Amino acid sequence: MNMSNNNVYKTCVSPSVGEILSQYGWYMLVLTVLVYLLIQYLSKKRSSQSPPPQTEQGQHQCLPISVDIPRANLHNVEVQARSRKRMQEELDAKAAIFREHQREQEEEKRRQKIEIWESMQLGKSYKGAAKASRVSLIMYNQLAAFCSLCVSDYNPLNGQGGGTCSWRPGRRGPSSGG
C-alpha cells in the first residue's frame, strides 16, 4: 500500500512540475536574473540618495564625492587631488614663464630685423658696418704683426729650411722581406 501512494504522488506531481519546467524553464531563469538585477539596482540607488555626512567647510571642494570611494580611502584621494592641483598650478606657472620668454625672443628678433632694415636703408652692411669694421681692423693689425715674425718658408713638419728632404723611406714591395 505504501508503494501505491508513492506512485500516485509521482504520477500527480512529477509530470506537472516537469511539464512546467520543460515549457517555461528558460523564462523562469531569465525572470529570476532580472529580479536579482532589479534588487541590486534599487539598493544602490537607495544608498546613493542618503545625504553625505557634513564635514569641515571646504574640505571637498576640488573632489567630487562618489559612492564608489570607500570612506577609508577618502583621505588618500583628497591628498592626491591636492597634489594634482599643486602640480597643475606649477605647470601653469612654468607655461606662463615660457610664454613670456618666447614673447621676449620674438620681440628681440623683430628688433634685430628692424635694425638690419634700417642699416640697409642707410647703405651699411648687413650686420652693422661700423662695429664690424672696427673689430676687423684691429684683428687684421694683430694678425699682420704676428705674421711678420714668422719665416715664410718654415714648415713644422719638415723642420728648418723648408726644402725637400734628403732621406726617404725605401720602396715597399714583396721583395723587401718580412
PDB file of C-alpha atoms in Angstrom:
ATOM      1  CA  MET A   1       0.000   0.000   0.000  1.00  0.00           C
ATOM      2  CA  ASN A   2       2.880   2.239   0.665  1.00  0.00           C
ATOM      3  CA  MET A   3       4.147   1.688  -2.862  1.00  0.00           C
ATOM      4  CA  SER A   4       0.866   2.687  -4.418  1.00  0.00           C
ATOM      5  CA  ASN A   5       0.785   6.033  -2.512  1.00  0.00           C
ATOM      6  CA  ASN A   6       4.294   6.842  -3.673  1.00  0.00           C
ATOM      7  CA  ASN A   7       3.433   6.066  -7.281  1.00  0.00           C
ATOM      8  CA  VAL A   8       0.297   8.165  -7.098  1.00  0.00           C
ATOM      9  CA  TYR A   9       2.296  11.060  -5.783  1.00  0.00           C
ATOM     10  CA  LYS A  10       4.877  10.666  -8.557  1.00  0.00           C
ATOM     11  CA  THR A  11       2.254  10.480 -11.242  1.00  0.00           C
ATOM     12  CA  CYS A  12       0.347  13.518  -9.950  1.00  0.00           C
ATOM     13  CA  VAL A  13       3.160  15.909  -9.019  1.00  0.00           C
ATOM     14  CA  SER A  14       6.121  14.984 -11.204  1.00  0.00           C
ATOM     15  CA  PRO A  15       4.566  15.290 -14.638  1.00  0.00           C
ATOM     16  CA  SER A  16       3.007  18.689 -13.890  1.00  0.00           C
ATOM     17  CA  VAL A  17       6.273  20.154 -12.463  1.00  0.00           C
ATOM     18  CA  GLY A  18       8.307  18.548 -15.194  1.00  0.00           C
ATOM     19  CA  GLU A  19       5.975  19.893 -17.861  1.00  0.00           C
ATOM     20  CA  ILE A  20       6.112  23.409 -16.399  1.00  0.00           C
ATOM     21  CA  LEU A  21       9.898  23.382 -16.180  1.00  0.00           C
ATOM     22  CA  SER A  22      10.277  21.971 -19.668  1.00  0.00           C
ATOM     23  CA  GLN A  23       7.927  24.529 -21.187  1.00  0.00           C
ATOM     24  CA  TYR A  24       8.771  27.653 -19.148  1.00  0.00           C
ATOM     25  CA  GLY A  25      12.196  26.854 -17.642  1.00  0.00           C
ATOM     26  CA  TRP A  26      14.208  29.429 -19.619  1.00  0.00           C
ATOM     27  CA  TYR A  27      11.621  32.109 -18.969  1.00  0.00           C
ATOM     28  CA  MET A  28      11.761  31.413 -15.255  1.00  0.00           C
ATOM     29  CA  LEU A  29      15.555  31.583 -15.278  1.00  0.00           C
ATOM     30  CA  VAL A  30      15.600  34.935 -17.124  1.00  0.00           C
ATOM     31  CA  LEU A  31      12.883  36.283 -14.814  1.00  0.00           C
ATOM     32  CA  THR A  32      14.910  35.268 -11.739  1.00  0.00           C
ATOM     33  CA  VAL A  33      18.054  37.012 -13.071  1.00  0.00           C
ATOM     34  CA  LEU A  34      16.095  40.174 -13.885  1.00  0.00           C
ATOM     35  CA  VAL A  35      14.561  40.290 -10.413  1.00  0.00           C
ATOM     36  CA  TYR A  36      18.038  39.889  -8.866  1.00  0.00           C
ATOM     37  CA  LEU A  37      19.459  42.735 -11.009  1.00  0.00           C
ATOM     38  CA  LEU A  38      16.479  44.952 -10.151  1.00  0.00           C
ATOM     39  CA  ILE A  39      17.037  44.394  -6.442  1.00  0.00           C
ATOM     40  CA  GLN A  40      20.742  45.256  -6.797  1.00  0.00           C
ATOM     41  CA  TYR A  41      19.966  48.442  -8.746  1.00  0.00           C
ATOM     42  CA  LEU A  42      17.376  49.627  -6.257  1.00  0.00           C
ATOM     43  CA  SER A  43      19.703  49.009  -3.296  1.00  0.00           C
ATOM     44  CA  LYS A  44      22.476  51.083  -4.927  1.00  0.00           C
ATOM     45  CA  LYS A  45      20.073  53.868  -5.767  1.00  0.00           C
ATOM     46  CA  ARG A  46      18.710  53.888  -2.224  1.00  0.00           C
ATOM     47  CA  SER A  47      22.204  54.112  -0.690  1.00  0.00           C
ATOM     48  CA  SER A  48      23.197  56.955  -3.048  1.00  0.00           C
ATOM     49  CA  GLN A  49      20.128  59.013  -2.085  1.00  0.00           C
ATOM     50  CA  SER A  50      21.180  59.219   1.543  1.00  0.00           C
ATOM     51  CA  PRO A  51      22.894  62.598   2.144  1.00  0.00           C
ATOM     52  CA  PRO A  52      26.681  62.516   2.735  1.00  0.00           C
ATOM     53  CA  PRO A  53      27.799  63.401   6.250  1.00  0.00           C
ATOM     54  CA  GLN A  54      28.688  67.048   6.794  1.00  0.00           C
ATOM     55  CA  THR A  55      32.450  67.622   7.180  1.00  0.00           C
ATOM     56  CA  GLU A  56      34.683  70.622   7.592  1.00  0.00           C
ATOM     57  CA  GLN A  57      33.894  73.578   5.403  1.00  0.00           C
ATOM     58  CA  GLY A  58      35.671  73.476   2.003  1.00  0.00           C
ATOM     59  CA  GLN A  59      37.225  70.070   2.566  1.00  0.00           C
ATOM     60  CA  HIS A  60      35.743  68.513  -0.572  1.00  0.00           C
ATOM     61  CA  GLN A  61      35.792  71.476  -2.950  1.00  0.00           C
ATOM     62  CA  CYS A  62      38.151  70.008  -5.555  1.00  0.00           C
ATOM     63  CA  LEU A  63      36.999  66.407  -5.084  1.00  0.00           C
ATOM     64  CA  PRO A  64      33.710  65.078  -6.456  1.00  0.00           C
ATOM     65  CA  ILE A  65      32.327  62.715  -3.827  1.00  0.00           C
ATOM     66  CA  SER A  66      31.290  59.375  -5.260  1.00  0.00           C
ATOM     67  CA  VAL A  67      29.712  56.335  -3.645  1.00  0.00           C
ATOM     68  CA  ASP A  68      32.443  54.173  -5.196  1.00  0.00           C
ATOM     69  CA  ILE A  69      35.151  55.661  -2.922  1.00  0.00           C
ATOM     70  CA  PRO A  70      35.315  53.881   0.432  1.00  0.00           C
ATOM     71  CA  ARG A  71      35.486  56.082   3.489  1.00  0.00           C
ATOM     72  CA  ALA A  72      38.875  54.655   4.495  1.00  0.00           C
ATOM     73  CA  ASN A  73      40.471  55.773   1.207  1.00  0.00           C
ATOM     74  CA  LEU A  74      38.835  59.197   1.164  1.00  0.00           C
ATOM     75  CA  HIS A  75      41.853  60.824   2.836  1.00  0.00           C
ATOM     76  CA  ASN A  76      44.252  59.359   0.240  1.00  0.00           C
ATOM     77  CA  VAL A  77      42.046  60.560  -2.603  1.00  0.00           C
ATOM     78  CA  GLU A  78      41.929  64.060  -1.107  1.00  0.00           C
ATOM     79  CA  VAL A  79      45.735  64.133  -0.776  1.00  0.00           C
ATOM     80  CA  GLN A  80      46.089  63.033  -4.391  1.00  0.00           C
ATOM     81  CA  ALA A  81      43.636  65.693  -5.540  1.00  0.00           C
ATOM     82  CA  ARG A  82      45.546  68.422  -3.668  1.00  0.00           C
ATOM     83  CA  SER A  83      48.818  67.146  -5.121  1.00  0.00           C
ATOM     84  CA  ARG A  84      47.384  67.164  -8.651  1.00  0.00           C
ATOM     85  CA  LYS A  85      46.081  70.684  -8.132  1.00  0.00           C
ATOM     86  CA  ARG A  86      49.502  71.880  -6.870  1.00  0.00           C
ATOM     87  CA  MET A  87      51.318  70.229  -9.789  1.00  0.00           C
ATOM     88  CA  GLN A  88      48.851  71.785 -12.248  1.00  0.00           C
ATOM     89  CA  GLU A  89      49.480  75.227 -10.730  1.00  0.00           C
ATOM     90  CA  GLU A  90      53.249  74.699 -11.061  1.00  0.00           C
ATOM     91  CA  LEU A  91      52.815  73.623 -14.672  1.00  0.00           C
ATOM     92  CA  ASP A  92      50.672  76.670 -15.401  1.00  0.00           C
ATOM     93  CA  ALA A  93      53.330  78.947 -13.841  1.00  0.00           C
ATOM     94  CA  LYS A  94      56.092  77.324 -15.926  1.00  0.00           C
ATOM     95  CA  ALA A  95      53.959  77.673 -19.044  1.00  0.00           C
ATOM     96  CA  ALA A  96      53.423  81.380 -18.322  1.00  0.00           C
ATOM     97  CA  ILE A  97      57.183  81.889 -17.855  1.00  0.00           C
ATOM     98  CA  PHE A  98      57.862  80.015 -21.104  1.00  0.00           C
ATOM     99  CA  ARG A  99      55.293  82.108 -22.999  1.00  0.00           C
ATOM    100  CA  GLU A 100      56.885  85.290 -21.625  1.00  0.00           C
ATOM    101  CA  HIS A 101      60.346  84.078 -22.673  1.00  0.00           C
ATOM    102  CA  GLN A 102      59.071  83.225 -26.152  1.00  0.00           C
ATOM    103  CA  ARG A 103      57.465  86.661 -26.446  1.00  0.00           C
ATOM    104  CA  GLU A 104      60.741  88.335 -25.438  1.00  0.00           C
ATOM    105  CA  GLN A 105      62.675  86.294 -28.013  1.00  0.00           C
ATOM    106  CA  GLU A 106      60.193  87.210 -30.732  1.00  0.00           C
ATOM    107  CA  GLU A 107      60.458  90.869 -29.733  1.00  0.00           C
ATOM    108  CA  GLU A 108      64.276  90.658 -29.884  1.00  0.00           C
ATOM    109  CA  LYS A 109      64.152  89.051 -33.345  1.00  0.00           C
ATOM    110  CA  ARG A 110      61.751  91.731 -34.532  1.00  0.00           C
ATOM    111  CA  ARG A 111      64.021  94.481 -33.166  1.00  0.00           C
ATOM    112  CA  GLN A 112      67.071  92.942 -34.896  1.00  0.00           C
ATOM    113  CA  LYS A 113      65.194  92.753 -38.199  1.00  0.00           C
ATOM    114  CA  ILE A 114      64.276  96.420 -37.852  1.00  0.00           C
ATOM    115  CA  GLU A 115      67.948  97.310 -37.164  1.00  0.00           C
ATOM    116  CA  ILE A 116      69.095  95.330 -40.206  1.00  0.00           C
ATOM    117  CA  TRP A 117      66.470  97.011 -42.380  1.00  0.00           C
ATOM    118  CA  GLU A 118      67.472 100.483 -41.163  1.00  0.00           C
ATOM    119  CA  SER A 119      71.193  99.768 -41.702  1.00  0.00           C
ATOM    120  CA  MET A 120      70.455  98.518 -45.213  1.00  0.00           C
ATOM    121  CA  GLN A 121      68.432 101.684 -45.915  1.00  0.00           C
ATOM    122  CA  LEU A 122      71.430 103.792 -44.801  1.00  0.00           C
ATOM    123  CA  GLY A 123      73.734 101.817 -47.094  1.00  0.00           C
ATOM    124  CA  LYS A 124      75.620  99.980 -44.382  1.00  0.00           C
ATOM    125  CA  SER A 125      76.482  96.301 -44.422  1.00  0.00           C
ATOM    126  CA  TYR A 126      74.133  93.576 -43.363  1.00  0.00           C
ATOM    127  CA  LYS A 127      75.278  93.210 -39.735  1.00  0.00           C
ATOM    128  CA  GLY A 128      76.175  96.730 -38.638  1.00  0.00           C
ATOM    129  CA  ALA A 129      79.180  98.029 -40.598  1.00  0.00           C
ATOM    130  CA  ALA A 130      80.700 100.419 -38.060  1.00  0.00           C
ATOM    131  CA  LYS A 131      81.114  97.912 -35.256  1.00  0.00           C
ATOM    132  CA  ALA A 132      82.268  95.092 -37.543  1.00  0.00           C
ATOM    133  CA  SER A 133      84.778  97.261 -39.414  1.00  0.00           C
ATOM    134  CA  ARG A 134      86.468  98.425 -36.172  1.00  0.00           C
ATOM    135  CA  VAL A 135      86.790  94.866 -34.892  1.00  0.00           C
ATOM    136  CA  SER A 136      88.042  93.505 -38.207  1.00  0.00           C
ATOM    137  CA  LEU A 137      90.656  96.333 -38.496  1.00  0.00           C
ATOM    138  CA  ILE A 138      92.049  95.562 -35.025  1.00  0.00           C
ATOM    139  CA  MET A 139      92.169  91.823 -35.777  1.00  0.00           C
ATOM    140  CA  TYR A 140      93.925  92.461 -39.103  1.00  0.00           C
ATOM    141  CA  ASN A 141      96.599  94.622 -37.445  1.00  0.00           C
ATOM    142  CA  GLN A 142      97.262  91.968 -34.778  1.00  0.00           C
ATOM    143  CA  LEU A 143      97.495  89.218 -37.417  1.00  0.00           C
ATOM    144  CA  ALA A 144      99.902  91.277 -39.546  1.00  0.00           C
ATOM    145  CA  ALA A 145     102.183  91.911 -36.542  1.00  0.00           C
ATOM    146  CA  PHE A 146     102.204  88.200 -35.697  1.00  0.00           C
ATOM    147  CA  CYS A 147     102.896  87.103 -39.286  1.00  0.00           C
ATOM    148  CA  SER A 148     105.832  89.485 -39.672  1.00  0.00           C
ATOM    149  CA  LEU A 149     107.614  87.443 -37.002  1.00  0.00           C
ATOM    150  CA  CYS A 150     107.095  84.195 -38.945  1.00  0.00           C
ATOM    151  CA  VAL A 151     109.566  82.923 -41.532  1.00  0.00           C
ATOM    152  CA  SER A 152     107.739  82.329 -44.755  1.00  0.00           C
ATOM    153  CA  ASP A 153     109.384  79.041 -45.712  1.00  0.00           C
ATOM    154  CA  TYR A 154     109.157  77.397 -42.287  1.00  0.00           C
ATOM    155  CA  ASN A 155     107.101  74.211 -42.057  1.00  0.00           C
ATOM    156  CA  PRO A 156     106.967  72.440 -38.689  1.00  0.00           C
ATOM    157  CA  LEU A 157     106.631  69.046 -40.414  1.00  0.00           C
ATOM    158  CA  ASN A 158     109.781  69.449 -42.496  1.00  0.00           C
ATOM    159  CA  GLY A 159     111.896  71.258 -39.958  1.00  0.00           C
ATOM    160  CA  GLN A 160     114.036  74.372 -40.531  1.00  0.00           C
ATOM    161  CA  GLY A 161     114.834  75.175 -44.119  1.00  0.00           C
ATOM    162  CA  GLY A 162     111.637  74.010 -45.715  1.00  0.00           C
ATOM    163  CA  GLY A 163     113.231  72.403 -48.799  1.00  0.00           C
ATOM    164  CA  THR A 164     112.987  68.872 -49.961  1.00  0.00           C
ATOM    165  CA  CYS A 165     114.024  66.080 -47.697  1.00  0.00           C
ATOM    166  CA  SER A 166     117.258  64.230 -48.312  1.00  0.00           C
ATOM    167  CA  TRP A 167     116.101  60.952 -46.793  1.00  0.00           C
ATOM    168  CA  ARG A 168     113.135  58.962 -47.967  1.00  0.00           C
ATOM    169  CA  PRO A 169     111.954  55.556 -46.857  1.00  0.00           C
ATOM    170  CA  GLY A 170     112.614  52.588 -49.102  1.00  0.00           C
ATOM    171  CA  ARG A 171     110.098  51.194 -51.514  1.00  0.00           C
ATOM    172  CA  ARG A 172     107.734  48.638 -50.110  1.00  0.00           C
ATOM    173  CA  GLY A 173     107.099  45.524 -52.022  1.00  0.00           C
ATOM    174  CA  PRO A 174     107.107  41.769 -51.880  1.00  0.00           C
ATOM    175  CA  SER A 175     110.904  41.514 -52.050  1.00  0.00           C
ATOM    176  CA  SER A 176     111.565  43.705 -49.022  1.00  0.00           C
ATOM    177  CA  GLY A 177     111.407  40.749 -46.663  1.00  0.00           C
ATOM    178  CA  GLY A 178     109.466  40.372 -43.780  1.00  0.00           C
TER     179      GLY A 178
END
